[in-house]
mmCIF file with all atom_site columns, C-alpha atoms in Angstrom:
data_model
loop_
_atom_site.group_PDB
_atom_site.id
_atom_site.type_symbol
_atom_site.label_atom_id
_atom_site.label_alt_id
_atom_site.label_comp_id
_atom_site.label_asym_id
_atom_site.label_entity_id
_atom_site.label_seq_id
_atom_site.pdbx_PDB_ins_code
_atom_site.Cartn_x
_atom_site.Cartn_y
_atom_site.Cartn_z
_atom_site.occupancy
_atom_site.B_iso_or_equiv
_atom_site.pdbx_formal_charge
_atom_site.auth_seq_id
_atom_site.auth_comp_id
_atom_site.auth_asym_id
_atom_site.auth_atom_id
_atom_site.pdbx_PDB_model_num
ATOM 1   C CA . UNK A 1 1   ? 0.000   0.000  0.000  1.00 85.00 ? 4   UNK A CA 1
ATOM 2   C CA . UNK A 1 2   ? 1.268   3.813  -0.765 1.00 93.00 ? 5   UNK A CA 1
ATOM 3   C CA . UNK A 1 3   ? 0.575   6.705  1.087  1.00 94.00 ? 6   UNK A CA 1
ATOM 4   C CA . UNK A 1 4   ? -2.141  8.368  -1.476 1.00 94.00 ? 7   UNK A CA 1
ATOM 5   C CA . UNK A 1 5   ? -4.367  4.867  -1.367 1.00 95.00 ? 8   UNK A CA 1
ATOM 6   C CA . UNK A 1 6   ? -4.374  4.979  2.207  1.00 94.00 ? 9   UNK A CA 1
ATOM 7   C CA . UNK A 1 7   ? -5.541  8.155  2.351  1.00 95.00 ? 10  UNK A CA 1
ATOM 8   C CA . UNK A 1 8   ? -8.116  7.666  -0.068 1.00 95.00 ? 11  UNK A CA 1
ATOM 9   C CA . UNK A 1 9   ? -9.578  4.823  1.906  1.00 95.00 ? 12  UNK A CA 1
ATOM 10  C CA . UNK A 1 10  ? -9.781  7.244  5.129  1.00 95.00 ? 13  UNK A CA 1
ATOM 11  C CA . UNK A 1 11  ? -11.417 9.921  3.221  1.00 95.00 ? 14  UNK A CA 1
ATOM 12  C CA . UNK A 1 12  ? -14.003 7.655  1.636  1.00 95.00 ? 15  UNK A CA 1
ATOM 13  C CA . UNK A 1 13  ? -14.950 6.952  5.616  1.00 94.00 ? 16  UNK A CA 1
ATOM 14  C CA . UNK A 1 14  ? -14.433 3.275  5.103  1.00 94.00 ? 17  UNK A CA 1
ATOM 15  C CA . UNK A 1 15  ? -13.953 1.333  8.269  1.00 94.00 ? 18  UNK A CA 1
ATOM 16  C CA . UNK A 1 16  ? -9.951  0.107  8.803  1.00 94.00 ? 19  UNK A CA 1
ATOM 17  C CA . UNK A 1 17  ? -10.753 -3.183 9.971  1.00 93.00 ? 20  UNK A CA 1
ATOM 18  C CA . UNK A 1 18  ? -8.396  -4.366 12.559 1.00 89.00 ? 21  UNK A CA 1
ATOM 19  C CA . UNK A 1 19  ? -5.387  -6.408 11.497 1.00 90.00 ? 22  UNK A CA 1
ATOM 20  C CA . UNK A 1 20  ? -6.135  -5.626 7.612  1.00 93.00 ? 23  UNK A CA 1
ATOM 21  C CA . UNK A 1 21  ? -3.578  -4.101 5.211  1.00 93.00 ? 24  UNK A CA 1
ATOM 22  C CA . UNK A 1 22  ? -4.516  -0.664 5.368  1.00 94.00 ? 25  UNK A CA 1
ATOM 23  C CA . UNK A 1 23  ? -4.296  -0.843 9.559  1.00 94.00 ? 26  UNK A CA 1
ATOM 24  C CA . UNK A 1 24  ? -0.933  -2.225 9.224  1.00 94.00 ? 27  UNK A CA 1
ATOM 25  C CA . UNK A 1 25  ? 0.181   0.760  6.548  1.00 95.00 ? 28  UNK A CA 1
ATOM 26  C CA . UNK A 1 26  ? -1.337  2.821  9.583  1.00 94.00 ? 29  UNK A CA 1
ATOM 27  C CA . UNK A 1 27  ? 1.065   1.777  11.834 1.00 94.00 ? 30  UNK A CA 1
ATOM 28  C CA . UNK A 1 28  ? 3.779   2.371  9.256  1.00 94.00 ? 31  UNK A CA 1
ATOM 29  C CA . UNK A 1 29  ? 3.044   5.846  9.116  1.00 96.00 ? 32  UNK A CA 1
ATOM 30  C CA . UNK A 1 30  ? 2.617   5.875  12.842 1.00 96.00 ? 33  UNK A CA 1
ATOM 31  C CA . UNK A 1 31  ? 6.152   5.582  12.957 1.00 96.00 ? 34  UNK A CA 1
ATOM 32  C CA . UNK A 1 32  ? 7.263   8.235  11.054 1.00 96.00 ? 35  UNK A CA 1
ATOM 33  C CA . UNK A 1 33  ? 4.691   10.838 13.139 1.00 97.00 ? 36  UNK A CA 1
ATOM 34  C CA . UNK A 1 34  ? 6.243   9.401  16.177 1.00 97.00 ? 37  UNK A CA 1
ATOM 35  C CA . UNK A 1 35  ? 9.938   10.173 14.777 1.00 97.00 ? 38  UNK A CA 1
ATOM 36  C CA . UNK A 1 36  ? 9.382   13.685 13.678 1.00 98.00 ? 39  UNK A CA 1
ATOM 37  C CA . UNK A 1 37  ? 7.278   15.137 16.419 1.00 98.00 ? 40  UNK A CA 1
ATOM 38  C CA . UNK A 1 38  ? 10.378  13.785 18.847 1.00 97.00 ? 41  UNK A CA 1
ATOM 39  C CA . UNK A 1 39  ? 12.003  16.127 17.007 1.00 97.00 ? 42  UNK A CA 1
ATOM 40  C CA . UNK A 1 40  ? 9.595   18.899 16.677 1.00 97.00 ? 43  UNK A CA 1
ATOM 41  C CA . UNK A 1 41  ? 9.481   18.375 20.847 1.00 98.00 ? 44  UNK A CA 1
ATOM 42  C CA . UNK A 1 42  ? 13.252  17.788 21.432 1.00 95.00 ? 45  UNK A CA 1
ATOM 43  C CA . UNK A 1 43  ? 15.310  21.110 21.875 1.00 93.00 ? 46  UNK A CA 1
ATOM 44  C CA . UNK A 1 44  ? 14.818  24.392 21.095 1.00 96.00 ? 47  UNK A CA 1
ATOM 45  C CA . UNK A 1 45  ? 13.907  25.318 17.140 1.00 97.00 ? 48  UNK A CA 1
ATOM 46  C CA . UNK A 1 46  ? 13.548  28.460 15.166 1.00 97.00 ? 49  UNK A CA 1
ATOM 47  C CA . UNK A 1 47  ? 10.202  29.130 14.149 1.00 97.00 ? 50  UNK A CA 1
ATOM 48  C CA . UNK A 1 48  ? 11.384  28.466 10.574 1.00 97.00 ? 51  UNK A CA 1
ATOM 49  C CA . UNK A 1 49  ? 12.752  25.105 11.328 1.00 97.00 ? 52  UNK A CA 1
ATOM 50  C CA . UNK A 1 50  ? 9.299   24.233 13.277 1.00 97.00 ? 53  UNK A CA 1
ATOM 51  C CA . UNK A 1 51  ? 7.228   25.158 9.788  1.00 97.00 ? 54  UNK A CA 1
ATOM 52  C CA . UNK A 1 52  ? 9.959   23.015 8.107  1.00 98.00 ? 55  UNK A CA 1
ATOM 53  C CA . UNK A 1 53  ? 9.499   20.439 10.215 1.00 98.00 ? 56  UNK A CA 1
ATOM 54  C CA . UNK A 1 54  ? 5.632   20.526 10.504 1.00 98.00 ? 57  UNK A CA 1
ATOM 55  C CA . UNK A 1 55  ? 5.571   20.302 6.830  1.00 98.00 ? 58  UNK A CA 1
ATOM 56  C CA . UNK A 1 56  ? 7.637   17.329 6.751  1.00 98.00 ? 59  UNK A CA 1
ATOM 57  C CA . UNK A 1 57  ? 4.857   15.738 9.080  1.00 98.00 ? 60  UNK A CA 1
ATOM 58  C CA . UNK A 1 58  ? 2.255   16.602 7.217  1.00 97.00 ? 61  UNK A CA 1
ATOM 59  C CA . UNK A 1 59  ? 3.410   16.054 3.423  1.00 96.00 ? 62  UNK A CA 1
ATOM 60  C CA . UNK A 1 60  ? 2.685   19.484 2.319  1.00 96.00 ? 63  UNK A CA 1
ATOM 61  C CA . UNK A 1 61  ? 4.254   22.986 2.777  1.00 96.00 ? 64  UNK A CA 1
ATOM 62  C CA . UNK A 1 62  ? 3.228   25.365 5.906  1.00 97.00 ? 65  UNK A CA 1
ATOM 63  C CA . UNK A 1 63  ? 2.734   29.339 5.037  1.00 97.00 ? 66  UNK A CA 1
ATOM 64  C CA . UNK A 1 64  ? 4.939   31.430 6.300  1.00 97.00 ? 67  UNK A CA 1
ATOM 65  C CA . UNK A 1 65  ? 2.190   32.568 8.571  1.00 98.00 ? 68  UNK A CA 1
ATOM 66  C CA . UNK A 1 66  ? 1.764   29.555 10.549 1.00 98.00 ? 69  UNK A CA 1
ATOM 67  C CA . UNK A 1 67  ? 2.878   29.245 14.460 1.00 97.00 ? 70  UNK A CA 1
ATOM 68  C CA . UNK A 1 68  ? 3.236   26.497 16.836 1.00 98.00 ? 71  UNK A CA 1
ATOM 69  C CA . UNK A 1 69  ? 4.170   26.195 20.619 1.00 98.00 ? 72  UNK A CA 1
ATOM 70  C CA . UNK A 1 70  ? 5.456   22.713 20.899 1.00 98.00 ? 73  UNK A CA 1
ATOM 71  C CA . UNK A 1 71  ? 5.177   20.012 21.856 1.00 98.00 ? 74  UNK A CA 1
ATOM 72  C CA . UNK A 1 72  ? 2.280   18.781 19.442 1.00 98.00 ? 75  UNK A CA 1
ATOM 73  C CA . UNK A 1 73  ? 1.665   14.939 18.810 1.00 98.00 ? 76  UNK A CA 1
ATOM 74  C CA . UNK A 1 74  ? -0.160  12.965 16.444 1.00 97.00 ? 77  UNK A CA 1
ATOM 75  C CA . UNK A 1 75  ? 0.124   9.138  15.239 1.00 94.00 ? 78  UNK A CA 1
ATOM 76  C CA . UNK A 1 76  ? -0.611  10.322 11.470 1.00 96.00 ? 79  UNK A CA 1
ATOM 77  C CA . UNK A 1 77  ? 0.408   13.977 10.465 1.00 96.00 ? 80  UNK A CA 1
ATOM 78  C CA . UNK A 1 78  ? -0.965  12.836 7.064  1.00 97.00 ? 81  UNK A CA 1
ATOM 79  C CA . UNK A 1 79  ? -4.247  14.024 6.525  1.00 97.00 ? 82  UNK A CA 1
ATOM 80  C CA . UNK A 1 80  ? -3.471  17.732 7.825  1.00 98.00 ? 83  UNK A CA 1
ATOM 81  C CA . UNK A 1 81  ? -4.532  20.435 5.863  1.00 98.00 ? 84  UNK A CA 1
ATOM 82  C CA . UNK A 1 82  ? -3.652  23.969 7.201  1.00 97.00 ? 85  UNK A CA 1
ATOM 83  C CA . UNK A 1 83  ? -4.710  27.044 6.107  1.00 97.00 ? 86  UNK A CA 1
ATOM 84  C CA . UNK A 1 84  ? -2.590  30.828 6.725  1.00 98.00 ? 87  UNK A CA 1
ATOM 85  C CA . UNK A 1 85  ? -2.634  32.618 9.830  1.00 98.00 ? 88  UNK A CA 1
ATOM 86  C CA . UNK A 1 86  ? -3.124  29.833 11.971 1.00 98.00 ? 89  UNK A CA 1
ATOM 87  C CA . UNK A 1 87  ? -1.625  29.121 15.477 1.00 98.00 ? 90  UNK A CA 1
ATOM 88  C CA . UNK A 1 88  ? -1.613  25.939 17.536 1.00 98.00 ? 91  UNK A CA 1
ATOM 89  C CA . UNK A 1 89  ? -0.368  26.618 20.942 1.00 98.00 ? 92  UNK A CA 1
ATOM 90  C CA . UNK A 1 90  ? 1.143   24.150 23.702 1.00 98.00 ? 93  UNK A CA 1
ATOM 91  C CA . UNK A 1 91  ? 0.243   20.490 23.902 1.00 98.00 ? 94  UNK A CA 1
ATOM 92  C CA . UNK A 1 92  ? -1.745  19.782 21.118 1.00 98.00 ? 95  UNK A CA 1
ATOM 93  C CA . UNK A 1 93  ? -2.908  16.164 19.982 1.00 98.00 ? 96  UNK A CA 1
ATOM 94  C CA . UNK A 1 94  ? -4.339  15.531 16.507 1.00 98.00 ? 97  UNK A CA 1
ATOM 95  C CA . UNK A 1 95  ? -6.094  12.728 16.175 1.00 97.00 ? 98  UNK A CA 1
ATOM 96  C CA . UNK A 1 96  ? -5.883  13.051 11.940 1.00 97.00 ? 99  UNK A CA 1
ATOM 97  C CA . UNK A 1 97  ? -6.322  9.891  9.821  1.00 97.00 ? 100 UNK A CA 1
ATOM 98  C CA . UNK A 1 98  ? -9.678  10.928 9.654  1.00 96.00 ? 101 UNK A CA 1
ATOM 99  C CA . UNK A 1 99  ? -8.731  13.995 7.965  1.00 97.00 ? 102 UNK A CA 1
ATOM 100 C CA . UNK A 1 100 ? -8.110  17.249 9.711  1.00 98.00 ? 103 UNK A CA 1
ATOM 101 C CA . UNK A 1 101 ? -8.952  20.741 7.724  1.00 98.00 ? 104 UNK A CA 1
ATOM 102 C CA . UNK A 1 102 ? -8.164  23.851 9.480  1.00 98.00 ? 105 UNK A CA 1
ATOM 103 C CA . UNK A 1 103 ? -8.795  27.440 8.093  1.00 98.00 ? 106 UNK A CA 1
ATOM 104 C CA . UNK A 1 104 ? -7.006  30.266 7.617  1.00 98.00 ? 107 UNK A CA 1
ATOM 105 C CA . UNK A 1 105 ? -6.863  32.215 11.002 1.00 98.00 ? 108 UNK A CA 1
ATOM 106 C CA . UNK A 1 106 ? -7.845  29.445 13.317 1.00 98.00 ? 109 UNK A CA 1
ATOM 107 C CA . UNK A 1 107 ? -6.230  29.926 17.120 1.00 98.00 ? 110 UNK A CA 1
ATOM 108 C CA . UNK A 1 108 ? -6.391  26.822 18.681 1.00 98.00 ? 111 UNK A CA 1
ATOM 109 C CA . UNK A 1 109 ? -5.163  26.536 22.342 1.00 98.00 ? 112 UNK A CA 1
ATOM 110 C CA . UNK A 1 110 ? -3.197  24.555 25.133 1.00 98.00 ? 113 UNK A CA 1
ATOM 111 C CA . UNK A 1 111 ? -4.116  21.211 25.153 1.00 98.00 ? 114 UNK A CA 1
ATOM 112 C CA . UNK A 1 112 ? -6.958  20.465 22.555 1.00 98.00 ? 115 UNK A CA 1
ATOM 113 C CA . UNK A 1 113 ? -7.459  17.337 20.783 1.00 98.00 ? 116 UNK A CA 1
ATOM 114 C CA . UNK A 1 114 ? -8.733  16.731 17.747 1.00 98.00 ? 117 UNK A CA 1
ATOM 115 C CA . UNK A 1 115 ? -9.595  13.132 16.970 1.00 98.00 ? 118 UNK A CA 1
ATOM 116 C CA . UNK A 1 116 ? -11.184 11.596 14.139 1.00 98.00 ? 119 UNK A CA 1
ATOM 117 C CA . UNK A 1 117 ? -11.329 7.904  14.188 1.00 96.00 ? 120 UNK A CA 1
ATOM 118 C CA . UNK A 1 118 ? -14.237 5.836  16.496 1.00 92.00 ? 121 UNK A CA 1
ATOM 119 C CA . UNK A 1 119 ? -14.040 2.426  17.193 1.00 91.00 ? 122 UNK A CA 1
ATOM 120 C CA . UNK A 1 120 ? -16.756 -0.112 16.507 1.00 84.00 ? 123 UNK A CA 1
ATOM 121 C CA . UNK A 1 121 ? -19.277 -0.664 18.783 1.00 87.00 ? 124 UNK A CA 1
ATOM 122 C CA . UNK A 1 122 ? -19.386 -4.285 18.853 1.00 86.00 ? 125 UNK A CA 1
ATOM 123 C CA . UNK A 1 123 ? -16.851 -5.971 21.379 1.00 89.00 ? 126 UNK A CA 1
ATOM 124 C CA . UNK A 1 124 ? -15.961 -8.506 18.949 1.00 86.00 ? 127 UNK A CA 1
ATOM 125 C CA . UNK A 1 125 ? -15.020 -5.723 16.258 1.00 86.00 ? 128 UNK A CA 1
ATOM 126 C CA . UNK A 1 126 ? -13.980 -3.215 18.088 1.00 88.00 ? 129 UNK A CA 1
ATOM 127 C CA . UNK A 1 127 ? -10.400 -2.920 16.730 1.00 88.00 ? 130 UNK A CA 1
ATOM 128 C CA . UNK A 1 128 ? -11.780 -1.368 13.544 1.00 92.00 ? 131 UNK A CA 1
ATOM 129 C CA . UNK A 1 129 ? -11.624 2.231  13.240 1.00 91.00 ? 132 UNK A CA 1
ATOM 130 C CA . UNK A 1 130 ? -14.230 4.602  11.780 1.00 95.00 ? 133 UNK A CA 1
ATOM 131 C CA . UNK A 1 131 ? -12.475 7.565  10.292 1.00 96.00 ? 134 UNK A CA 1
ATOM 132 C CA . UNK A 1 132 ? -14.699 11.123 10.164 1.00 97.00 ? 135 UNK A CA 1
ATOM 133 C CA . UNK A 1 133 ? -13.006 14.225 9.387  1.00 98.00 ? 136 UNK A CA 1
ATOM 134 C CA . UNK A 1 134 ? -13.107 17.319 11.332 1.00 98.00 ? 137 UNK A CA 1
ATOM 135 C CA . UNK A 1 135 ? -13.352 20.560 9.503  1.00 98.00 ? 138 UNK A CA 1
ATOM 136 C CA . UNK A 1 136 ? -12.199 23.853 11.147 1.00 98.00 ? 139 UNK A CA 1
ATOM 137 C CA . UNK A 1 137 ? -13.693 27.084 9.338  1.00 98.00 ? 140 UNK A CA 1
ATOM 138 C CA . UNK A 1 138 ? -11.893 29.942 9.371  1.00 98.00 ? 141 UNK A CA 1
ATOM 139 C CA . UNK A 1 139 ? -11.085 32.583 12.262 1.00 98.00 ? 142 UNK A CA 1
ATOM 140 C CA . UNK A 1 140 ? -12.537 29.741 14.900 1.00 98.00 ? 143 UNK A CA 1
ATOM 141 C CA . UNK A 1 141 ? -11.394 30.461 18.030 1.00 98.00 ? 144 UNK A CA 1
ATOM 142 C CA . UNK A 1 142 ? -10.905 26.629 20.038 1.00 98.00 ? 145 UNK A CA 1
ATOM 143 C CA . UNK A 1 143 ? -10.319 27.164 23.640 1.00 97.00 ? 146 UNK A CA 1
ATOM 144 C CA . UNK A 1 144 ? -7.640  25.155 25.958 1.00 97.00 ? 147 UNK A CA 1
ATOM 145 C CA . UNK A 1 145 ? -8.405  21.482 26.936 1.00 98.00 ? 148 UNK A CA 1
ATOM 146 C CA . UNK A 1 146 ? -10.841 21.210 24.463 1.00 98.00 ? 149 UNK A CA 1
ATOM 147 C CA . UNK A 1 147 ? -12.085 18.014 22.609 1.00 98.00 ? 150 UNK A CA 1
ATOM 148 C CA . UNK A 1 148 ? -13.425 18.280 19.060 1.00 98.00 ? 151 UNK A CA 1
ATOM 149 C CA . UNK A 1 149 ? -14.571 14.650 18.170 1.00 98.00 ? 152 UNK A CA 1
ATOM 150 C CA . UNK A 1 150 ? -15.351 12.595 15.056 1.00 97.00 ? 153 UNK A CA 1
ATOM 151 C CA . UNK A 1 151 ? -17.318 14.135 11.586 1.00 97.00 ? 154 UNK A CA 1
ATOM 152 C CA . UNK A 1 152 ? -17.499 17.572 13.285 1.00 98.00 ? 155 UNK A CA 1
ATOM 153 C CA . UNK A 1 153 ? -17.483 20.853 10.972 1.00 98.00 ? 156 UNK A CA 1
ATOM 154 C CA . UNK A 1 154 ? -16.860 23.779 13.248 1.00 98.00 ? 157 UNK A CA 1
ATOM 155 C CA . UNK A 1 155 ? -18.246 27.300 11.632 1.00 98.00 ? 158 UNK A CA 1
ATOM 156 C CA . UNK A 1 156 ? -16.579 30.640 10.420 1.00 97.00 ? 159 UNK A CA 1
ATOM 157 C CA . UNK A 1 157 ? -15.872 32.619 13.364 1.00 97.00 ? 160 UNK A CA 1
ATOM 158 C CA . UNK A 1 158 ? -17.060 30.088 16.121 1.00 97.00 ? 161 UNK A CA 1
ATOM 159 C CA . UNK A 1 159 ? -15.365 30.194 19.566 1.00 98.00 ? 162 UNK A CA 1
ATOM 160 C CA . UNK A 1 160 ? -15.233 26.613 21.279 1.00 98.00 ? 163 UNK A CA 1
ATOM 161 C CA . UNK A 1 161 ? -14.796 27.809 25.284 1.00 97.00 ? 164 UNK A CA 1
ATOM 162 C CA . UNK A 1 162 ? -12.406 26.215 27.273 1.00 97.00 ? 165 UNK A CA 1
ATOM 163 C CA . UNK A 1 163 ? -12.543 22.492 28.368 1.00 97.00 ? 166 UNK A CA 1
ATOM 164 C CA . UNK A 1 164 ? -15.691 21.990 25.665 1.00 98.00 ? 167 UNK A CA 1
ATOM 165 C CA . UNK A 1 165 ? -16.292 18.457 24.257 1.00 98.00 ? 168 UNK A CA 1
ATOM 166 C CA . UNK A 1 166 ? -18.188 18.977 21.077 1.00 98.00 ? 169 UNK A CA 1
ATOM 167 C CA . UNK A 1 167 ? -19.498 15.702 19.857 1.00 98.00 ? 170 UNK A CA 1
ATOM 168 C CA . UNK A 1 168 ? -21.852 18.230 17.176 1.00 97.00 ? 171 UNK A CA 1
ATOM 169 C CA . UNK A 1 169 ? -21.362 20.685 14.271 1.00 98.00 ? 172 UNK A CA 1
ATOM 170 C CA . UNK A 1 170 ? -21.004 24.205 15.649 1.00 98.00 ? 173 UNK A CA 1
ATOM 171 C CA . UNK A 1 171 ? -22.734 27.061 13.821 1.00 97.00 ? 174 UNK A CA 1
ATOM 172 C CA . UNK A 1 172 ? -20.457 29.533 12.519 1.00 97.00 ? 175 UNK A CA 1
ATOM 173 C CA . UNK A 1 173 ? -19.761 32.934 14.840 1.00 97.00 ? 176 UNK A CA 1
ATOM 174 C CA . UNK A 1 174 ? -21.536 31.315 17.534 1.00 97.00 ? 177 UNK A CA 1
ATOM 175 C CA . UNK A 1 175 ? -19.897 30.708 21.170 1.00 97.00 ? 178 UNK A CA 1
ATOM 176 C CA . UNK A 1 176 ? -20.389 26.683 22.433 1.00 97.00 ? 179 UNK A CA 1
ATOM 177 C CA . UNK A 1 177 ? -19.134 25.423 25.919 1.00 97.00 ? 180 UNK A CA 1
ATOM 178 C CA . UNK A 1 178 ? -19.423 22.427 28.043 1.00 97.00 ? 181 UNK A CA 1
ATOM 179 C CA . UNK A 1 179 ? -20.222 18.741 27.992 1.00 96.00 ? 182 UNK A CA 1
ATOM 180 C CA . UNK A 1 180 ? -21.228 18.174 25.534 1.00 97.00 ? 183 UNK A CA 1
ATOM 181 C CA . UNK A 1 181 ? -21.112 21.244 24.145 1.00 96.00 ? 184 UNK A CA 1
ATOM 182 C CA . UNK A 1 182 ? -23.924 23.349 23.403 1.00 97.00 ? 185 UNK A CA 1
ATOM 183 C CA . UNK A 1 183 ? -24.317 27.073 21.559 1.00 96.00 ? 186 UNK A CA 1
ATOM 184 C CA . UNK A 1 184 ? -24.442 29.578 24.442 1.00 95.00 ? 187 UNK A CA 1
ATOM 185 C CA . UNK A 1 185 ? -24.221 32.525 22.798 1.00 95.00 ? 188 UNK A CA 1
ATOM 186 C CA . UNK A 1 186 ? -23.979 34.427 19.009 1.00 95.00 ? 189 UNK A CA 1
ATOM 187 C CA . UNK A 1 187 ? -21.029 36.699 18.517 1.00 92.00 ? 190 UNK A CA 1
ATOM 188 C CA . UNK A 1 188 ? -21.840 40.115 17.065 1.00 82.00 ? 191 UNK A CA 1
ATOM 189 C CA . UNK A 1 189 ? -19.514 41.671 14.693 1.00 69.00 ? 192 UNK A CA 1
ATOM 190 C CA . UNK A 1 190 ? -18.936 44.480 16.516 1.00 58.00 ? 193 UNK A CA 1
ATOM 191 C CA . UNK A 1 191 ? -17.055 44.288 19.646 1.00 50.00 ? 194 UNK A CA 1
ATOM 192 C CA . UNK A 1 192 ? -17.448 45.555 22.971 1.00 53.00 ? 195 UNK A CA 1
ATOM 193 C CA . UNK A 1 193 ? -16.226 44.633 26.395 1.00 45.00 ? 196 UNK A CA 1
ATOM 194 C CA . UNK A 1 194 ? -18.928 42.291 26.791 1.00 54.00 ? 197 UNK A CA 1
ATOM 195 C CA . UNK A 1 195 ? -17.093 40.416 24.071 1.00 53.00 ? 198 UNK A CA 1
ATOM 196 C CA . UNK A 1 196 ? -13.684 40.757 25.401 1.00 49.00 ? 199 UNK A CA 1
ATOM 197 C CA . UNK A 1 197 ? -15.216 39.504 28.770 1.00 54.00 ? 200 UNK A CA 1
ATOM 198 C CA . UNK A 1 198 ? -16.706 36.537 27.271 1.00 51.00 ? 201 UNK A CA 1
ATOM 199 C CA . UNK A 1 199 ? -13.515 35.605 26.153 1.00 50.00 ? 202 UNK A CA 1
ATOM 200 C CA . UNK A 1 200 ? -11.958 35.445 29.055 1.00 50.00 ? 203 UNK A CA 1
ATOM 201 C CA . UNK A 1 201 ? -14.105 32.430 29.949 1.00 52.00 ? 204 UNK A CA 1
ATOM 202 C CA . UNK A 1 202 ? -12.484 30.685 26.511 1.00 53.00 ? 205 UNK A CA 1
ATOM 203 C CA . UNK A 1 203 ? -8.787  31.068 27.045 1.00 52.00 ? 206 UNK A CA 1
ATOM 204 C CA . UNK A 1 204 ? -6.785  29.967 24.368 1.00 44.00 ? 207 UNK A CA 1
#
């Protein structure tokens, strides 16, 4: 198996069942996440070496405009795709074989994890995977210790508040919180220090 029919059969949403060839090409490319975020996590780097090396992970070039915090994990690296402008802070885990589409100006904080595979619900299958994507719209906002699971599209200009678990699509420039999380608010475009107190409750 190659790298582009892999991903093919993760973006179809076709279940990896357990012990077949495309979960063993999985574990292939495990290995090569694991080996490059040590690296990404080990020492200090310029933020130009980080892009270079976060590009290497994923497959495809970083803009110039992208920022990370390290460390970041993830078991794939993959099936990335990131947009400009957009900033992943400390302690990050992606989740990505699934597929993992991020926006230009997305802010995404300490601690969140994205994940986009389920397992089966039957005990005796439940080493096979379900991969969902996760799509990030632009200028979201995700707060820290956040979890964005599974087949969730997150809207223009959402903010996901701090410590959310969103099992469920989030309308765009709306504000969702807690467990799971629900839409507690919509953001106006003009700001005030209502707004800037509100965010205060999101932390990135």
């Amino acid at each position: 198996m190659e790298l582009r029919e892999f991903l093919e059969h993760l973006n179809s949403g076709t279940p990896v069942i357990g012990g077949s060839d495309t979960h063993v090409y999985m574990h292939t490319v495990s290995q090569e996440a694991l080996k490059i975020t040590t690296e990404i996590n080990t020492g200090y780097h310029e933020p130009s070496e980080l892009r270079a090396l976060f590009s290497k992970l994923i497959g495809k070039e970083v803009d110039e405009s992208f920022g990370l915090f390290p460390p970041f994990y993830t078991d794939c690296g993959k099936n990335i795709t990131i947009g400009k402008g957009v900033f992943i802070n400390m302690g990050c885990k992606f989740q990505d074989q699934g597929g993992i589409f991020i926006g230009n100006g997305v802010l995404i904080g300490h601690n969140v994890v994205l994940a986009t595979l389920n397992h089966a619900m039957s005990p005796n299958q439940r080493s096979t995977m379900i991969p969902k994507p996760i799509h990030i719209g632009e200028n979201v906002w995700i707060g820290s210790n956040s979890t964005i699971l599974p087949g969730v599209t997150i809207g223009d200009g959402a903010i996901v508040a701090a410590g959310a678990v969103v099992t469920k699509d989030v309308p765009e420039n709306t504000i969702v919180g807690g467990v799971p999380a629900k839409v507690m608010r919509y953001i106006k475009e003009d700001f005030s220090m209502e707004s800037l107190n509100m965010s205060q409750e999101c932390e990135v």
